Each structure stands twice: as structure tokens, then as C-alpha cells.
C-alpha positions in Angstrom: 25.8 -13.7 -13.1 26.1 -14.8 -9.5 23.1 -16.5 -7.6 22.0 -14.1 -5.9 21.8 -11.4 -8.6 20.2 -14.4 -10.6 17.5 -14.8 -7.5 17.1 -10.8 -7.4 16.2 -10.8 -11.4 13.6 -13.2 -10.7 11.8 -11.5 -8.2 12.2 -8.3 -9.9 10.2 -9.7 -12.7 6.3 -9.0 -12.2 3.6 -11.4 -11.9 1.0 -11.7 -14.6 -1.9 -13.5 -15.5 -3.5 -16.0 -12.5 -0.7 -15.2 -10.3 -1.9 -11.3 -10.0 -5.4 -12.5 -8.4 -3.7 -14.2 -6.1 -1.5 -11.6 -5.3 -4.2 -9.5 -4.9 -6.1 -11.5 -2.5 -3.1 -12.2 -0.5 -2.2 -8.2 -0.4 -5.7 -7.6 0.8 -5.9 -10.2 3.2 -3.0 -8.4 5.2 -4.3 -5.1 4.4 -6.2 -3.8 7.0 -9.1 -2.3 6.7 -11.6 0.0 8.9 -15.4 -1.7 9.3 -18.6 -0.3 9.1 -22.5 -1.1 8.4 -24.7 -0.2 6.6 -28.0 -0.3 6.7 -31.2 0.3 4.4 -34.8 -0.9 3.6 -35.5 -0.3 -0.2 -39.3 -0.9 0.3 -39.6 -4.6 1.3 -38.1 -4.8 4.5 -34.8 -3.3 6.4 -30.9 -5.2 5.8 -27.9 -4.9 6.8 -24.6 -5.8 6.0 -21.1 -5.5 7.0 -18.0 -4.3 5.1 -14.6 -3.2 4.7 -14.6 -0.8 1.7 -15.7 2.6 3.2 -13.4 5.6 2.0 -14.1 9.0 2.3 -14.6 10.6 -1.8 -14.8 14.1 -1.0 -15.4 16.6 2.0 -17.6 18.8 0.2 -20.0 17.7 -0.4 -19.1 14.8 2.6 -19.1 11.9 0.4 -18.2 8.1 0.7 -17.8 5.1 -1.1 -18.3 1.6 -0.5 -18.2 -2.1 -2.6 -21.1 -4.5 -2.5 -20.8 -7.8 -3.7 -22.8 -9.5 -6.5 -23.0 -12.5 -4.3 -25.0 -11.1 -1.1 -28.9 -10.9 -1.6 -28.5 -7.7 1.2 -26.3 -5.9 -1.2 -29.0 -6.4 -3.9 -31.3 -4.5 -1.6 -28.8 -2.1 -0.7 -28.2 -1.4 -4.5 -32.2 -0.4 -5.0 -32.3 1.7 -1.8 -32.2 5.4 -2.2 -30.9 6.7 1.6 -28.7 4.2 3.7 -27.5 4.5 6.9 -23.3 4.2 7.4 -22.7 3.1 11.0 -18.6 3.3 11.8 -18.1 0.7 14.3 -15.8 0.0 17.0 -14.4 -2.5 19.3 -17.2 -2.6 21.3 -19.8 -3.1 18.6 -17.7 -6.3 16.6 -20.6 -8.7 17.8 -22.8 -6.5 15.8 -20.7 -6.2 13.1 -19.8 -10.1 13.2 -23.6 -10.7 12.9 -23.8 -8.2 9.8 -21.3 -10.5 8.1 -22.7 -13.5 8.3 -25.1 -15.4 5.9 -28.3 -16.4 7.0 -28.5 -14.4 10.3 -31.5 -12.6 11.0 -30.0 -8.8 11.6 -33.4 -7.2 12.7 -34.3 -10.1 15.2 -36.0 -9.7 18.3 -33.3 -9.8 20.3 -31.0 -6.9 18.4 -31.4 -3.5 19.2 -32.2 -1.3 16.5 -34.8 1.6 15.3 -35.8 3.7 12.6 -34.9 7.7 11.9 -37.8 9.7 11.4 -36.9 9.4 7.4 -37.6 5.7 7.4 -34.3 4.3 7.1 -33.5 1.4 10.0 -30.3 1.9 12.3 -28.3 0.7 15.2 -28.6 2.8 18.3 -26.1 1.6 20.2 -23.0 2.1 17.5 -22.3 6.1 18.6 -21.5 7.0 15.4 -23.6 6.7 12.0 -25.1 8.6 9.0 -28.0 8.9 6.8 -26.7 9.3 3.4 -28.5 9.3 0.1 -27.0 7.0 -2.8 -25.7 9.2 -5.3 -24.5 6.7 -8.0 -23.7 3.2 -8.5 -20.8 1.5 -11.0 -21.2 -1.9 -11.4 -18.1 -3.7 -12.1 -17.7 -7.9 -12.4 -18.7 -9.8 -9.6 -19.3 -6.3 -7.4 -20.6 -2.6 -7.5 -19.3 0.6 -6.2 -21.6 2.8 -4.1 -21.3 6.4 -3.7 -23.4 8.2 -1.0 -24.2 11.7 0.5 -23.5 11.9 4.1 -26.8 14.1 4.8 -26.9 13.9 8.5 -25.2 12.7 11.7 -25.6 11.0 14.4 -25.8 12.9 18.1 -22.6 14.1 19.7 -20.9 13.0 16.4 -18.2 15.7 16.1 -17.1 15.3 19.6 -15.1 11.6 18.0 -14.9 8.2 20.3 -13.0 6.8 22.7 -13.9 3.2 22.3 -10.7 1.5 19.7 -11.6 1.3 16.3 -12.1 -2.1 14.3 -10.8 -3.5 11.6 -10.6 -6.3 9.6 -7.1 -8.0 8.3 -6.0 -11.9 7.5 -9.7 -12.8 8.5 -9.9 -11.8 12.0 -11.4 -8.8 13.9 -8.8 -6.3 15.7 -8.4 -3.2 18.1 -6.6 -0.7 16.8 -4.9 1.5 18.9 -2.4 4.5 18.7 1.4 3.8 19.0 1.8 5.8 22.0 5.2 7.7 22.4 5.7 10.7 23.8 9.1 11.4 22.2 7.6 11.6 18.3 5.1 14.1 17.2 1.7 12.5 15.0 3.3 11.8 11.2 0.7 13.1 8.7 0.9 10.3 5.5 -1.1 12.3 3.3 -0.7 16.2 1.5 -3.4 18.7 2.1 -5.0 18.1 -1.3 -5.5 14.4 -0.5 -9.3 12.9 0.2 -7.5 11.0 3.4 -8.1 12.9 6.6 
């Protein structure tokens, strides 16, 4: 057996154990990843937190999913809240979203815009597109929980889309993200028809 075939039966060999949670957090890390709020007030006060697990579940009824981890006291309130409020944010609302993210920041300050629907729930006027949704189940898993919520209603003007870039998250930084313009190639569709991507 050569070198190089040696070389390419090692790294055809898969990893196990310790190595695969550190694959794992290295795959995610570059993985990038569309950012959103959410927002809530279980009874004993309005939070809000930022994250990058939204996915779409189902189009009918519209429904979404997002993780919480064990280890944030908002997502503990999120968790006993019955409605939320799912804010997709953009380019222009990353300061929001930065403050969201990080501990200890008071999110409903005097200085941050934000209001209540007619429901109760608080939001964030200024991010164009949002949604009340109610919690429809929870599945806690180690060290986290999956949330799964009812889009009930949208924001204003929310079928006509955004202009503004979209954010995401990837290899711990904030980013635009923009269409590869070019005229010559027509849009490439990644998913079937039958698939919950749209």
C-alpha cells in the first residue's frame, strides 16, 4: 500500500467518541445560520433572546422550531410562556440582535424601542418582520429544549418580503448575506417540492 492510499484509508475512517463533539462544534461553527428573536413574557416580566435555530416545520399549519439552551435564565422564561413573538432580523437590526445575545444586558431598557401587541406579548417595532406564535410543544433534550410554535399572526406589510440583507451567524461573527448576482444562471432550487425548506 502506497502513502497516499495509506493517508486516504485514514481519513476515510470515521471519528468516534470525543472527537465527534468536536466535529460537531467545528461543523457548526462554519455553518451558517439565519438569526432571529424572540420574545415573550410568561407572567413575570417580558425577555428576549437571540438565536440561530429557527426552521420552518410545516406550512400548514405555518409552524417553526427553535432550540433554547438549558443554560440561559431567558430561555427558562421562554420555555413557561404560552405565545412568543419570532422577529426575523436583518442587517440593519444586528445591534438589536447583538444585544439579545448577550448576558446580563437589560433588553427592555429605557433606551430600546419596543411595545406590546394587543395580546400581551412584548415586541420590537422596528424589526419589519415578526410573529405572534403560540408554543405548541416542547422536547427537552440534555443541556437544551426544542420549541415548536404556531405562527398565528404577522406582522404589517409582511408578505410584500425585505429589502434590507439578511443576517446570519457563522465562525462567531455577524454577516450580510447577499445574492450571488449573475445574470447568465437562472435561481438553483436545492430542495424537492415535498421538502419543509422554502
Amino acid at each position: 500500500m502506497t502513502a497516499r492510499s495509506e493517508k486516504q484509508e485514514r481519513a476515510a475512517q470515521p471519528t468516534a467518541g470525543a472527537g465527534v463533539a468536536e466535529a460537531f462544534m467545528m461543523a457548526f461553527r462554519h455553518h451558517p445560520a439565519g438569526v432571529a428573536i424572540i420574545t415573550a413574557d410568561p407572567g413575570d416580566g417580558p425577555v428576549a433572546l437571540t438565536v440561530s435555530s429557527l426552521i420552518s416545520i410545516s406550512a400548514s399549519p405555518p409552524t417553526v422550531a427553535f432550540s433554547l439552551s438549558d443554560n440561559s435564565s431567558s430561555a427558562h422564561a421562554v420555555r413557561r410562556a404560552e405565545t412568543v413573538v419570532v422577529h426575523f432580523v436583518r442587517r440593519s437590526d444586528m445591534e438589536l440582535a447583538r444585544l439579545c445575545a448577550t448576558r446580563g444586558r437589560d433588553r427592555f431598557g429605557p433606551d430600546i424601542r419596543w411595545a406590546r401587541l394587543d395580546s400581551g406579548e412584548p415586541y420590537y417595532p422596528d424589526v419589519g418582520l415578526w410573529f405572534r406564535a403560540a408554543v405548541r410543544g416542547l422536547f427537552p433534550v440534555p443541556g437544551a429544549c426544542l420549541v415548536s410554535a404556531e405562527l398565528l399572526e404577522a406582522s404589517p406589510g409582511a408578505e410584500e418580503g425585505l429589502a434590507d440583507d439578511a443576517l446570519v451567524y457563522a465562525n462567531r461573527a455577524w454577516h450580510g448575506l447577499r445574492p450571488i448576482a449573475d445574470a447568465g444562471l437562472a435561481p438553483l432550487f436545492l430542495w424537492p417540492d415535498d421538502s419543509a425548506t422554502f
